Coordinates of C-alpha atoms and ligand atoms in Angstrom, one line a residue:
M52 CA 0.7 59.8 -26.5
E53 CA 1.4 63.4 -27.2
Q54 CA -0.9 63.4 -30.2
L55 CA -3.7 61.7 -28.2
K56 CA -3.4 64.7 -25.8
S57 CA -3.5 67.2 -28.5
V58 CA -6.5 65.6 -30.2
D59 CA -8.3 65.4 -26.9
T60 CA -7.8 69.0 -26.1
K61 CA -9.6 70.0 -29.3
T62 CA -12.9 68.9 -27.7
V63 CA -12.9 71.8 -25.2
K64 CA -14.8 74.9 -25.9
D65 CA -11.9 77.3 -26.1
V66 CA -11.6 76.9 -29.9
Q67 CA -14.8 78.3 -31.3
P68 CA -15.2 78.3 -35.1
P69 CA -17.8 80.8 -36.6
M70 CA -21.4 79.5 -36.5
Q71 CA -21.9 79.1 -40.2
E72 CA -18.6 77.5 -41.1
D73 CA -19.0 74.4 -43.4
I74 CA -19.0 71.1 -41.5
F75 CA -18.3 68.2 -43.7
V76 CA -19.1 64.6 -43.0
T77 CA -15.4 63.9 -42.4
R78 CA -12.0 65.5 -42.5
P79 CA -8.8 63.6 -42.8
E80 CA -6.5 63.6 -39.8
L81 CA -2.8 64.0 -40.7
P82 CA 0.5 63.7 -38.8
P83 CA 2.7 66.8 -38.2
L84 CA 3.9 68.1 -41.6
A85 CA 7.5 68.4 -40.4
D86 CA 7.6 64.6 -39.9
F87 CA 6.3 63.9 -43.3
V88 CA 8.8 66.4 -44.8
K89 CA 11.6 64.4 -43.2
S90 CA 10.3 61.2 -44.9
L91 CA 10.1 63.0 -48.2
E92 CA 13.8 64.1 -47.8
T93 CA 14.8 60.5 -47.4
L94 CA 12.7 59.6 -50.4
W95 CA 14.3 62.4 -52.5
D96 CA 17.7 61.2 -51.6
S97 CA 17.0 57.5 -52.4
R98 CA 15.1 58.2 -55.7
L99 CA 13.3 54.9 -55.1
L100 CA 9.7 56.0 -55.5
T101 CA 7.8 52.8 -55.9
N102 CA 7.9 49.1 -56.6
N103 CA 8.4 47.7 -53.1
G104 CA 10.8 50.2 -51.7
S105 CA 11.9 50.5 -48.1
F106 CA 8.9 52.6 -46.9
H107 CA 6.6 50.0 -48.5
Q108 CA 8.4 47.1 -46.8
A109 CA 8.5 48.8 -43.4
F110 CA 4.8 49.8 -43.6
E111 CA 3.7 46.3 -44.5
T112 CA 5.5 44.9 -41.5
E113 CA 4.4 47.5 -39.0
L114 CA 0.8 47.6 -40.3
A115 CA 0.5 43.8 -39.9
E116 CA 1.9 44.1 -36.3
Y117 CA -0.5 47.0 -35.5
L118 CA -3.5 45.2 -36.8
G119 CA -2.6 41.8 -35.2
V120 CA -2.7 39.9 -38.5
K121 CA -0.2 37.7 -40.3
Y122 CA 0.3 39.3 -43.7
V123 CA -0.6 42.5 -45.4
S124 CA -0.2 43.4 -49.1
L125 CA -0.4 47.1 -49.7
F126 CA -2.4 48.6 -52.7
A127 CA -2.9 52.0 -54.4
N128 CA -6.5 52.0 -53.2
G129 CA -9.2 49.7 -51.8
T130 CA -11.0 49.1 -55.1
L131 CA -7.8 47.7 -56.8
A132 CA -7.4 45.5 -53.7
L133 CA -10.9 44.2 -54.0
L134 CA -10.5 43.5 -57.7
T135 CA -7.2 41.6 -57.0
A136 CA -8.7 39.7 -54.0
L137 CA -11.3 38.3 -56.4
Q138 CA -8.7 37.5 -59.0
V139 CA -6.2 35.8 -56.7
L140 CA -8.8 33.3 -55.4
R141 CA -10.1 32.8 -59.0
I142 CA -13.6 33.7 -58.0
N143 CA -16.2 33.5 -60.9
G144 CA -19.8 32.7 -61.5
E145 CA -22.1 34.2 -58.8
V146 CA -21.1 35.8 -55.5
I147 CA -23.5 36.5 -52.7
T148 CA -23.1 40.0 -51.4
T149 CA -24.8 42.9 -49.6
P150 CA -26.5 45.8 -51.5
Y151 CA -26.0 48.1 -48.5
T152 CA -22.5 49.2 -49.3
F153 CA -20.4 51.6 -51.3
A154 CA -20.4 51.2 -55.1
A155 CA -16.9 49.7 -55.2
T156 CA -18.0 46.4 -53.5
T157 CA -20.5 45.5 -56.2
H158 CA -18.5 47.0 -59.1
A159 CA -15.4 44.9 -58.2
L160 CA -17.6 41.8 -58.9
H161 CA -18.9 43.3 -62.2
W162 CA -15.3 44.1 -63.3
N163 CA -14.4 40.5 -62.8
Q164 CA -17.4 39.3 -64.9
I165 CA -19.0 37.9 -61.7
T166 CA -22.7 38.2 -61.1
P167 CA -23.5 39.8 -57.8
V168 CA -26.4 38.0 -56.0
F169 CA -27.9 40.5 -53.5
C170 CA -28.7 39.2 -50.0
D171 CA -30.8 41.2 -47.5
I172 CA -29.3 42.6 -44.4
D173 CA -29.8 42.1 -40.6
P174 CA -31.7 45.0 -39.2
W175 CA -29.3 45.5 -36.2
T176 CA -25.8 44.9 -37.6
L177 CA -26.9 46.2 -41.1
N178 CA -24.6 43.5 -42.5
L179 CA -25.5 40.7 -44.8
D180 CA -28.0 38.4 -43.0
P181 CA -26.3 35.0 -42.7
N182 CA -29.7 33.3 -42.3
R183 CA -30.6 34.3 -45.9
I184 CA -27.4 33.1 -47.6
E185 CA -28.3 29.5 -48.1
S186 CA -31.4 30.1 -50.1
L187 CA -29.4 32.2 -52.6
I188 CA -26.7 29.5 -53.3
T189 CA -26.8 27.9 -56.8
P190 CA -24.4 25.7 -58.6
R191 CA -22.7 28.8 -60.0
T192 CA -22.0 30.3 -56.5
T193 CA -18.3 30.4 -55.7
A194 CA -17.9 32.9 -52.9
I195 CA -19.5 35.3 -50.3
L196 CA -18.5 39.0 -50.2
P197 CA -19.8 40.5 -47.0
V198 CA -19.0 44.0 -45.8
H199 CA -18.3 45.0 -42.2
I200 CA -20.4 48.1 -42.7
Y201 CA -19.5 51.1 -40.5
G202 CA -16.9 48.8 -39.0
I203 CA -19.6 46.6 -37.4
P204 CA -18.4 43.0 -37.5
C205 CA -20.3 40.5 -39.6
D206 CA -21.4 37.3 -38.0
V207 CA -18.2 35.7 -39.2
A208 CA -18.8 32.3 -37.4
K209 CA -22.1 31.7 -39.2
I210 CA -20.8 32.8 -42.5
E211 CA -17.8 30.5 -42.1
D212 CA -20.1 27.5 -41.3
I213 CA -22.1 28.1 -44.5
A214 CA -19.0 28.6 -46.6
D215 CA -17.4 25.4 -45.2
V216 CA -20.5 23.3 -45.9
Y217 CA -20.9 24.6 -49.5
G218 CA -17.2 24.9 -50.3
L219 CA -17.3 28.7 -50.9
K220 CA -14.6 31.3 -50.4
V221 CA -15.2 34.3 -48.2
I222 CA -13.7 37.7 -49.0
Y223 CA -14.6 40.5 -46.5
D224 CA -14.8 44.0 -47.6
A225 CA -13.3 45.4 -44.5
C226 CA -12.8 48.9 -45.8
H227 CA -14.5 50.4 -42.8
A228 CA -13.0 48.0 -40.2
F229 CA -9.5 49.2 -39.7
G230 CA -8.5 48.1 -36.2
V231 CA -11.8 46.5 -35.3
K232 CA -11.5 43.6 -32.9
V233 CA -13.9 41.0 -31.5
K234 CA -12.9 39.5 -28.1
N235 CA -9.5 41.3 -28.6
E236 CA -8.9 39.4 -31.9
S237 CA -8.7 41.3 -35.2
I238 CA -11.8 40.9 -37.4
L239 CA -9.4 41.0 -40.4
T240 CA -8.3 37.4 -39.9
A241 CA -11.8 36.0 -40.6
G242 CA -12.5 34.4 -44.0
D243 CA -10.0 33.8 -46.8
L244 CA -9.1 37.5 -47.3
S245 CA -10.0 40.9 -46.0
V246 CA -9.7 44.2 -47.9
L247 CA -9.0 47.6 -46.4
S248 CA -9.2 51.2 -47.7
F249 CA -7.0 54.1 -46.6
H250 CA -8.9 56.7 -48.7
A251 CA -8.9 60.3 -47.4
T252 CA -12.3 59.8 -45.9
K253 CA -11.3 56.7 -43.9
I254 CA -10.2 56.8 -40.2
F255 CA -6.6 55.8 -41.3
T256 CA -5.6 57.5 -44.5
T257 CA -2.6 57.4 -46.8
M258 CA -4.5 59.9 -49.1
E259 CA -5.5 57.0 -51.4
G260 CA -4.5 53.5 -50.4
G261 CA -5.6 50.0 -49.5
A262 CA -4.5 46.5 -48.6
I263 CA -5.4 42.8 -48.6
V264 CA -5.0 40.9 -45.4
T265 CA -4.3 37.2 -45.5
N266 CA -3.3 34.4 -43.1
D267 CA -1.5 32.5 -45.8
L268 CA 2.0 33.4 -47.0
K269 CA 1.6 31.6 -50.4
V270 CA -1.6 33.6 -51.1
K271 CA 0.3 36.8 -50.1
K272 CA 3.0 35.9 -52.6
R273 CA 0.4 35.5 -55.4
I274 CA -1.3 38.8 -54.5
D275 CA 2.1 40.5 -54.7
Y276 CA 2.7 39.1 -58.2
L277 CA -0.8 40.1 -59.3
K278 CA -0.5 43.7 -58.1
N279 CA 2.8 44.0 -60.1
F280 CA 1.5 42.9 -63.6
G281 CA 1.9 39.2 -62.7
F282 CA 5.7 39.3 -62.7
S283 CA 7.2 36.6 -60.4
N284 CA 10.7 37.7 -61.5
E285 CA 12.3 39.9 -64.2
V286 CA 11.2 37.6 -67.0
H287 CA 8.3 35.4 -65.8
V288 CA 4.7 36.5 -65.8
I289 CA 2.5 34.0 -64.0
A290 CA -0.9 35.7 -64.4
P291 CA -2.5 38.6 -66.2
G292 CA -1.8 41.0 -63.3
I293 CA -2.5 44.7 -62.8
N294 CA -0.7 47.7 -61.5
G295 CA -2.1 47.9 -57.9
K296 CA 1.0 49.0 -56.1
M297 CA 1.1 51.6 -53.3
N298 CA 3.9 54.1 -53.9
E299 CA 6.6 55.2 -51.4
M300 CA 5.0 58.5 -50.5
Q301 CA 1.8 56.8 -49.5
A302 CA 3.7 54.2 -47.5
A303 CA 5.8 56.9 -45.8
L304 CA 2.6 58.6 -44.7
G305 CA 1.1 55.3 -43.6
L306 CA 4.1 54.6 -41.3
L307 CA 3.6 58.0 -39.6
Q308 CA -0.1 57.6 -39.3
L309 CA 0.4 54.4 -37.3
K310 CA 1.9 56.5 -34.5
Y311 CA -1.3 58.6 -34.2
I312 CA -4.2 56.2 -35.1
D313 CA -5.0 55.3 -31.5
G314 CA -5.5 59.0 -30.7
Y315 CA -7.7 59.5 -33.7
I316 CA -9.9 56.6 -32.7
A317 CA -10.1 57.7 -29.1
S318 CA -11.2 61.2 -30.2
R319 CA -13.8 59.8 -32.6
R320 CA -15.2 57.7 -29.8
Q321 CA -15.5 60.8 -27.6
K322 CA -17.5 62.6 -30.4
A323 CA -19.7 59.5 -30.9
M324 CA -20.5 59.4 -27.2
Y325 CA -21.4 63.0 -27.2
Y326 CA -23.9 62.5 -30.1
R327 CA -25.4 59.5 -28.3
E328 CA -25.7 61.3 -25.0
H329 CA -27.6 64.2 -26.7
L330 CA -29.6 62.3 -29.3
R331 CA -30.6 59.2 -27.4
G332 CA -34.3 58.9 -26.8
L333 CA -35.3 61.3 -29.5
R334 CA -38.6 59.9 -30.9
G335 CA -38.2 58.5 -34.4
L336 CA -34.4 58.6 -34.4
R337 CA -32.5 55.3 -33.9
L338 CA -28.9 55.3 -33.0
M339 CA -26.3 52.5 -33.3
E340 CA -24.8 51.6 -29.9
D341 CA -21.6 49.6 -29.3
F342 CA -21.8 45.8 -29.6
P343 CA -20.7 43.5 -26.8
D344 CA -17.1 42.2 -27.1
V345 CA -16.3 44.5 -30.0
T346 CA -13.5 47.1 -30.0
H347 CA -15.1 49.7 -32.3
N348 CA -13.3 52.2 -34.5
Y349 CA -16.1 54.8 -35.0
P350 CA -15.6 55.5 -38.7
Y351 CA -19.2 56.9 -39.3
F352 CA -22.1 58.1 -37.1
P353 CA -25.2 56.8 -38.8
V354 CA -28.7 57.6 -37.4
F355 CA -31.9 56.2 -38.8
I356 CA -35.0 58.5 -39.1
S357 CA -38.5 57.1 -39.3
Q358 CA -40.6 59.8 -40.8
D359 CA -43.9 59.0 -39.1
E360 CA -42.5 59.2 -35.5
F361 CA -39.8 61.8 -36.1
G362 CA -42.2 64.1 -37.9
A363 CA -39.8 64.8 -40.8
S364 CA -38.2 62.6 -43.4
R365 CA -34.5 61.6 -43.6
D366 CA -34.2 63.9 -46.6
A367 CA -35.9 66.8 -44.8
V368 CA -33.2 66.5 -42.0
Y369 CA -30.5 66.2 -44.6
H370 CA -31.6 69.4 -46.3
A371 CA -32.2 71.3 -43.0
L372 CA -28.6 70.5 -42.1
R373 CA -27.4 71.5 -45.6
D374 CA -29.2 74.9 -45.2
R375 CA -27.0 75.4 -42.1
N376 CA -23.8 74.4 -44.0
I377 CA -23.7 71.0 -42.4
Y378 CA -22.9 68.3 -45.0
S379 CA -24.2 65.0 -43.6
R380 CA -24.3 62.1 -46.1
R381 CA -26.8 59.4 -47.1
Y382 CA -24.3 56.5 -46.9
F383 CA -25.6 54.0 -48.3
Y384 CA -28.4 55.3 -50.4
P385 CA -29.3 54.2 -53.0
L386 CA -28.6 50.5 -52.5
T387 CA -26.1 49.2 -55.1
S388 CA -28.8 46.8 -56.2
A389 CA -30.7 49.8 -57.5
F390 CA -27.9 51.0 -59.8
P391 CA -29.0 50.8 -63.5
M392 CA -26.4 48.1 -64.2
Y393 CA -27.7 45.8 -61.5
R394 CA -31.4 46.6 -60.9
N395 CA -32.7 44.1 -63.5
S396 CA -31.1 41.1 -61.9
P397 CA -33.7 38.9 -60.0
S398 CA -32.0 39.3 -56.6
A399 CA -32.0 43.1 -56.9
A400 CA -35.9 43.2 -56.7
P401 CA -36.9 45.4 -53.8
E402 CA -39.2 42.7 -52.4
N403 CA -36.1 40.5 -51.9
L404 CA -34.4 43.2 -50.0
P405 CA -37.0 44.7 -47.7
I406 CA -34.8 45.5 -44.7
A407 CA -32.0 47.0 -46.8
N408 CA -34.5 49.2 -48.6
V409 CA -36.0 50.6 -45.4
I410 CA -32.6 51.2 -43.8
S411 CA -31.3 52.9 -46.9
S412 CA -34.3 55.2 -46.9
Q413 CA -33.7 56.1 -43.3
V414 CA -30.0 56.5 -42.9
L415 CA -28.1 59.7 -42.4
C416 CA -24.4 59.8 -41.5
L417 CA -23.6 62.8 -39.3
P418 CA -20.2 64.5 -39.3
L419 CA -17.6 62.6 -37.3
F420 CA -13.9 63.3 -37.2
P421 CA -11.3 64.1 -34.6
D422 CA -11.2 67.8 -35.3
L423 CA -15.0 68.3 -34.8
H424 CA -15.5 70.8 -32.0
E425 CA -18.2 70.6 -29.3
I426 CA -19.7 73.8 -30.5
Q427 CA -20.1 72.2 -34.0
L428 CA -21.6 69.1 -32.5
D429 CA -24.1 71.2 -30.6
R430 CA -25.0 73.0 -33.9
I431 CA -25.6 69.7 -35.6
I432 CA -27.6 68.3 -32.7
R433 CA -29.7 71.5 -32.4
T434 CA -30.6 71.5 -36.1
I435 CA -31.7 67.8 -35.9
K436 CA -33.9 68.6 -32.8
D437 CA -35.3 71.7 -34.5
T438 CA -36.4 69.5 -37.4
A439 CA -38.3 67.0 -35.3
K440 CA -42.0 67.2 -34.9
Ligands
T4K58 N1 -15.7 49.3 -50.0 C1 -16.3 50.1 -49.1 C2 -17.3 49.6 -48.2 C3 -16.1 51.5 -49.2 O1 -16.7 52.4 -48.3 C4 -15.1 52.0 -50.1 C5 -14.8 53.4 -50.2 C6 -14.5 51.1 -50.9 C7 -14.8 49.7 -50.9 C8 -13.4 51.5 -52.0 O2 -12.2 52.0 -51.3 P1 -11.3 53.1 -52.1 O3 -11.1 52.5 -53.5 O4 -12.1 54.4 -52.2 O5 -10.0 53.1 -51.3 C9 -16.1 58.4 -50.4 C10 -14.8 57.7 -50.8 O6 -14.3 58.2 -52.0 C11 -14.7 56.3 -50.7 O7 -13.4 55.9 -50.5 C12 -15.5 55.7 -49.6 N2 -15.6 54.3 -49.6 C13 -16.9 56.3 -49.6 C14 -17.8 55.7 -48.5 O8 -16.9 57.7 -49.5 P2 -17.5 60.2 -51.6 O9 -17.8 60.4 -53.0 O10 -18.7 60.2 -50.6 O11 -16.4 61.2 -51.0 P3 -16.4 62.8 -51.1 O12 -15.3 63.1 -52.0 O13 -17.7 63.3 -51.4 O14 -15.9 63.2 -49.6 C15 -16.8 63.3 -48.5 C16 -16.4 64.5 -47.7 O15 -15.1 64.2 -47.1 C17 -16.2 65.8 -48.4 O16 -17.4 66.5 -48.4 C18 -15.1 66.5 -47.6 C19 -14.3 65.4 -47.0 N3 -13.0 65.2 -47.6 C20 -13.0 64.4 -48.8 C21 -11.8 64.2 -49.4 C22 -11.7 63.3 -50.6 C23 -11.9 65.9 -47.2 O17 -12.0 66.6 -46.2 N4 -10.7 65.7 -47.8 C24 -10.6 64.9 -48.9 O18 -9.5 64.7 -49.4 O19 -16.8 58.8 -51.5

């Protein structure tokens, strides 16, 4: 509660950074250093630094409670969690996925010798379009890997219907969806598994970190073996596992972050509302609004610029902002289907992905983080308006 107040007060105009100070797309929010030092003292005393220590165990339990899910397996980062999620369900052959995502989603398939089959996205949610999935299914298809992009929930009911009919597994890349709920239920319980990231750029960070969420205790057990080289006990190795473990320092930070995350999200929401209030109605600039029944987490603030109406291209706005030391990002451009290692596959052809290609050419993620001051928001908004026709 105290932190919520302190984050909120940062929005007032009494703190005025110099006009040309760098503004990055994000800044990590951290708990009070003194609290973390106390955790480190405990850690120094115990000398138990990793391999399922007491911070790890406590964080797994408290995180599952906070998220409203059954089981969580912590990882060193989201990419290792994705790789392991595909391994634990023995996914192979072809997997239907979205090209409108961060590199790690598609690379996790490639590292498992799985062929990504790219599916176009829905123009409103920007997530994999469920109506296009069936036409991409072949005898080699074993799973669907959708992403809740920007924390916007996929149409999980439709995806589940298709998966059930065709006997496919569903793994959600939920790296943007920490804490997101639909009708007050966590989105992370959808599908067979969901994968989270706690990278420094995420709304909830343990510096690096990640997790797999599952509703099935037996699957959690297998995940835990796999992330520890496949050891089921001191002498038995049940699978060719990996070292995916989160260490005690990360887990200690995660435990502290849980106390403050509601305040961080509330502050992000406030900033998102401010942008919307001041940018809504600008010709040629589309915003994403909240979706009904969804508890959003505001991880990014994407806007979509159509050059003809706006009078300047997305890239022109990106550079105009950069010229004023404002570092917006083109998440997610280029599409992963355009990467050299994927672009020659038939599903990667731009004519198969018309919506994803347009969205990717228009998107700009504006700075959004709890410490962003109103004077900085005004500077960003003014630059965008100055660039318009
Ligand atoms: N799936 C999805 C859908 C994902 O978005 C991601 C990660 C993953 C899977 C994989 O999860 P992890 O294995 O990463 O846990 C960043 C992140 O590295 C990446 O985690 C994230 N998605 C992706 C969307 O963004 P970059 O290369 O854009 O980050 P970078 O280093 O340019 O940082 C952006 C800005 O953030 C900097 O200009 C300043 C600020 N920043 C960054 C860091 C690292 C800080 O203020 N402090 C920091 O420590 O990829």
